[in-house]
mmCIF file of C-alpha atoms in Angstrom:
data_model
loop_
_atom_site.group_PDB
_atom_site.id
_atom_site.type_symbol
_atom_site.label_atom_id
_atom_site.label_comp_id
_atom_site.label_asym_id
_atom_site.label_seq_id
_atom_site.Cartn_x
_atom_site.Cartn_y
_atom_site.Cartn_z
ATOM 1 C CA UNK S 450 32.224 -29.233 13.320
ATOM 2 C CA UNK S 451 28.905 -28.969 11.929
ATOM 3 C CA UNK S 452 26.116 -29.499 14.600
ATOM 4 C CA UNK S 453 22.680 -29.938 14.587
ATOM 5 C CA UNK S 454 20.576 -28.881 17.733
ATOM 6 C CA UNK S 455 17.031 -29.463 17.962
ATOM 7 C CA UNK S 456 14.490 -27.210 20.345
ATOM 8 C CA UNK S 457 10.902 -26.875 20.870
ATOM 9 C CA UNK S 458 9.740 -29.988 22.194
ATOM 10 C CA UNK S 459 7.561 -30.357 25.933
ATOM 11 C CA UNK S 460 4.544 -31.487 27.203
ATOM 12 C CA UNK S 461 1.285 -31.381 25.183
ATOM 13 C CA UNK S 462 -2.261 -32.442 25.490
ATOM 14 C CA UNK S 463 -3.376 -35.173 23.296
ATOM 15 C CA UNK S 464 -4.994 -33.049 19.999
ATOM 16 C CA UNK S 465 -2.733 -30.203 20.479
ATOM 17 C CA UNK S 466 0.256 -29.024 18.197
ATOM 18 C CA UNK S 467 3.762 -28.880 18.472
ATOM 19 C CA UNK S 468 6.359 -27.522 16.159
ATOM 20 C CA UNK S 469 10.159 -28.810 16.884
ATOM 21 C CA UNK S 470 13.171 -26.828 15.147
ATOM 22 C CA UNK S 471 16.805 -28.576 14.162
ATOM 23 C CA UNK S 472 19.362 -25.572 13.508
ATOM 24 C CA UNK S 473 22.326 -26.434 12.034
ATOM 25 C CA UNK S 474 25.551 -24.599 13.088
ATOM 26 C CA UNK S 475 28.466 -24.739 10.415
ATOM 27 C CA UNK S 476 28.583 -25.840 6.680
ATOM 28 C CA UNK S 477 25.679 -27.038 5.314
ATOM 29 C CA UNK S 478 26.770 -27.026 1.608
ATOM 30 C CA UNK S 479 27.315 -30.808 1.600
ATOM 31 C CA UNK S 480 23.650 -31.555 2.888
ATOM 32 C CA UNK S 481 21.323 -33.546 0.616
ATOM 33 C CA UNK S 482 18.451 -34.149 2.922
ATOM 34 C CA UNK S 483 17.218 -33.744 6.590
ATOM 35 C CA UNK S 484 15.368 -36.831 8.444
ATOM 36 C CA UNK S 485 13.384 -36.395 11.744
ATOM 37 C CA UNK S 486 13.259 -39.673 13.560
ATOM 38 C CA UNK S 487 11.460 -40.477 17.001
ATOM 39 C CA UNK S 488 12.055 -43.085 19.879
ATOM 40 C CA UNK S 489 9.533 -43.887 22.149
ATOM 41 C CA UNK S 490 10.489 -45.122 25.729
ATOM 42 C CA UNK S 491 11.466 -48.976 25.261
ATOM 43 C CA UNK S 492 11.304 -49.024 21.443
ATOM 44 C CA UNK S 493 13.381 -48.588 18.318
ATOM 45 C CA UNK S 494 14.289 -45.559 16.939
ATOM 46 C CA UNK S 495 11.523 -45.008 13.829
ATOM 47 C CA UNK S 496 11.468 -43.084 10.838
ATOM 48 C CA UNK S 497 9.111 -39.764 11.154
ATOM 49 C CA UNK S 498 9.560 -37.606 8.331
ATOM 50 C CA UNK S 499 12.355 -36.424 5.770
ATOM 51 C CA UNK S 500 12.779 -33.514 3.309
ATOM 52 C CA UNK S 501 15.536 -32.838 0.615
ATOM 53 C CA UNK S 502 17.692 -29.770 1.355
ATOM 54 C CA UNK S 503 17.076 -28.645 -2.208
ATOM 55 C CA UNK S 504 13.926 -29.102 -4.349
ATOM 56 C CA UNK S 505 10.374 -29.728 -2.837
ATOM 57 C CA UNK S 506 10.410 -33.671 -1.871
ATOM 58 C CA UNK S 507 9.041 -34.631 1.371
ATOM 59 C CA UNK S 508 8.559 -38.021 2.815
ATOM 60 C CA UNK S 509 6.359 -39.268 6.086
ATOM 61 C CA UNK S 510 5.785 -42.576 7.711
ATOM 62 C CA UNK S 511 2.226 -43.963 7.386
ATOM 63 C CA UNK S 512 1.606 -43.343 11.205
ATOM 64 C CA UNK S 513 2.156 -39.361 10.520
ATOM 65 C CA UNK S 514 0.823 -38.415 7.291
ATOM 66 C CA UNK S 515 -1.722 -35.946 7.195
ATOM 67 C CA UNK S 516 -0.701 -34.856 10.599
ATOM 68 C CA UNK S 517 2.648 -33.981 10.569
ATOM 69 C CA UNK S 518 4.654 -31.481 8.108
ATOM 70 C CA UNK S 519 8.217 -31.273 7.594
ATOM 71 C CA UNK S 520 9.659 -28.095 6.099
ATOM 72 C CA UNK S 521 12.952 -26.283 5.691
ATOM 73 C CA UNK S 522 14.480 -22.549 5.718
ATOM 74 C CA UNK S 523 17.748 -22.897 3.980
ATOM 75 C CA UNK S 524 18.534 -19.246 4.762
ATOM 76 C CA UNK S 525 18.418 -19.916 8.413
ATOM 77 C CA UNK S 526 19.911 -23.310 8.212
ATOM 78 C CA UNK S 527 17.043 -24.880 10.215
ATOM 79 C CA UNK S 528 14.395 -27.665 9.270
ATOM 80 C CA UNK S 529 11.091 -27.983 11.156
ATOM 81 C CA UNK S 530 8.722 -30.771 11.999
ATOM 82 C CA UNK S 531 5.121 -28.971 12.861
ATOM 83 C CA UNK S 532 2.906 -32.014 14.665
ATOM 84 C CA UNK S 533 -0.677 -31.367 14.867
ATOM 85 C CA UNK S 534 -3.695 -33.635 16.098
ATOM 86 C CA UNK S 535 -0.998 -35.187 18.810
ATOM 87 C CA UNK S 536 -1.626 -38.699 20.287
ATOM 88 C CA UNK S 537 -0.060 -40.145 23.176
ATOM 89 C CA UNK S 538 1.475 -42.432 20.525
ATOM 90 C CA UNK S 539 3.451 -40.026 19.475
ATOM 91 C CA UNK S 540 5.590 -39.688 22.667
ATOM 92 C CA UNK S 541 9.096 -39.987 22.222
ATOM 93 C CA UNK S 542 12.358 -38.268 21.905
ATOM 94 C CA UNK S 543 12.599 -36.604 18.361
ATOM 95 C CA UNK S 544 16.083 -36.546 16.755
ATOM 96 C CA UNK S 545 16.975 -34.824 13.728
ATOM 97 C CA UNK S 546 19.466 -36.069 11.266
ATOM 98 C CA UNK S 547 21.498 -34.918 8.217
ATOM 99 C CA UNK S 548 22.419 -36.721 4.829
ATOM 100 C CA UNK S 549 25.547 -35.315 4.154
ATOM 101 C CA UNK S 550 26.173 -37.959 1.357
ATOM 102 C CA UNK S 551 24.423 -37.870 -1.886
ATOM 103 C CA UNK S 552 24.570 -41.619 -2.375
ATOM 104 C CA UNK S 553 22.567 -43.902 -0.226
ATOM 105 C CA UNK S 554 24.253 -46.771 1.519
ATOM 106 C CA UNK S 555 20.524 -48.214 2.268
ATOM 107 C CA UNK S 556 17.034 -48.427 0.691
ATOM 108 C CA UNK S 557 15.107 -45.503 1.201
ATOM 109 C CA UNK S 558 15.308 -42.385 3.092
ATOM 110 C CA UNK S 559 13.529 -44.072 6.393
ATOM 111 C CA UNK S 560 16.826 -46.044 6.626
ATOM 112 C CA UNK S 561 18.820 -44.422 9.655
ATOM 113 C CA UNK S 562 21.914 -45.703 8.266
ATOM 114 C CA UNK S 563 21.687 -42.802 5.290
ATOM 115 C CA UNK S 564 22.170 -39.945 7.841
ATOM 116 C CA UNK S 565 25.361 -39.436 9.343
ATOM 117 C CA UNK S 566 24.835 -36.439 11.570
ATOM 118 C CA UNK S 567 22.381 -36.583 14.336
ATOM 119 C CA UNK S 568 20.959 -33.969 16.973
ATOM 120 C CA UNK S 569 21.156 -34.636 20.545
ATOM 121 C CA UNK S 570 17.105 -34.938 20.464
ATOM 122 C CA UNK S 571 13.966 -33.073 22.321
ATOM 123 C CA UNK S 572 11.768 -34.676 24.526
ATOM 124 C CA UNK S 573 7.997 -34.691 23.283
ATOM 125 C CA UNK S 574 5.395 -36.112 25.521
ATOM 126 C CA UNK S 575 1.581 -36.218 24.795
ATOM 127 C CA UNK S 576 -0.729 -36.654 27.691
ATOM 128 C CA UNK S 577 -4.368 -37.844 27.507
#
């Protein structure tokens, strides 16, 4: 089965930068998009960013727009999330998720229900 594996998380100081990666093993021919979500302790999982698997469309939550950049390398079956100007509020477990169905089942790319393949998550901690 195709699998998503995140890496690159860690502990960084406020104002620092970090890049997390999401590598897919197996077939990605049915990938239509990749999303990034995060979950802080005691909070609900929230949308961070998304990118189409083909084309140039990128999408960001208001809280990270201008600081985070989502990208992909199809040859490596890998998506990236570059995080700059990190804040303590960015702390959480970061998950990547693939959209493997072309039709949306919920409105908008921010809806977790539109993603049906998830990684295990990687911890990002921002200290002050």
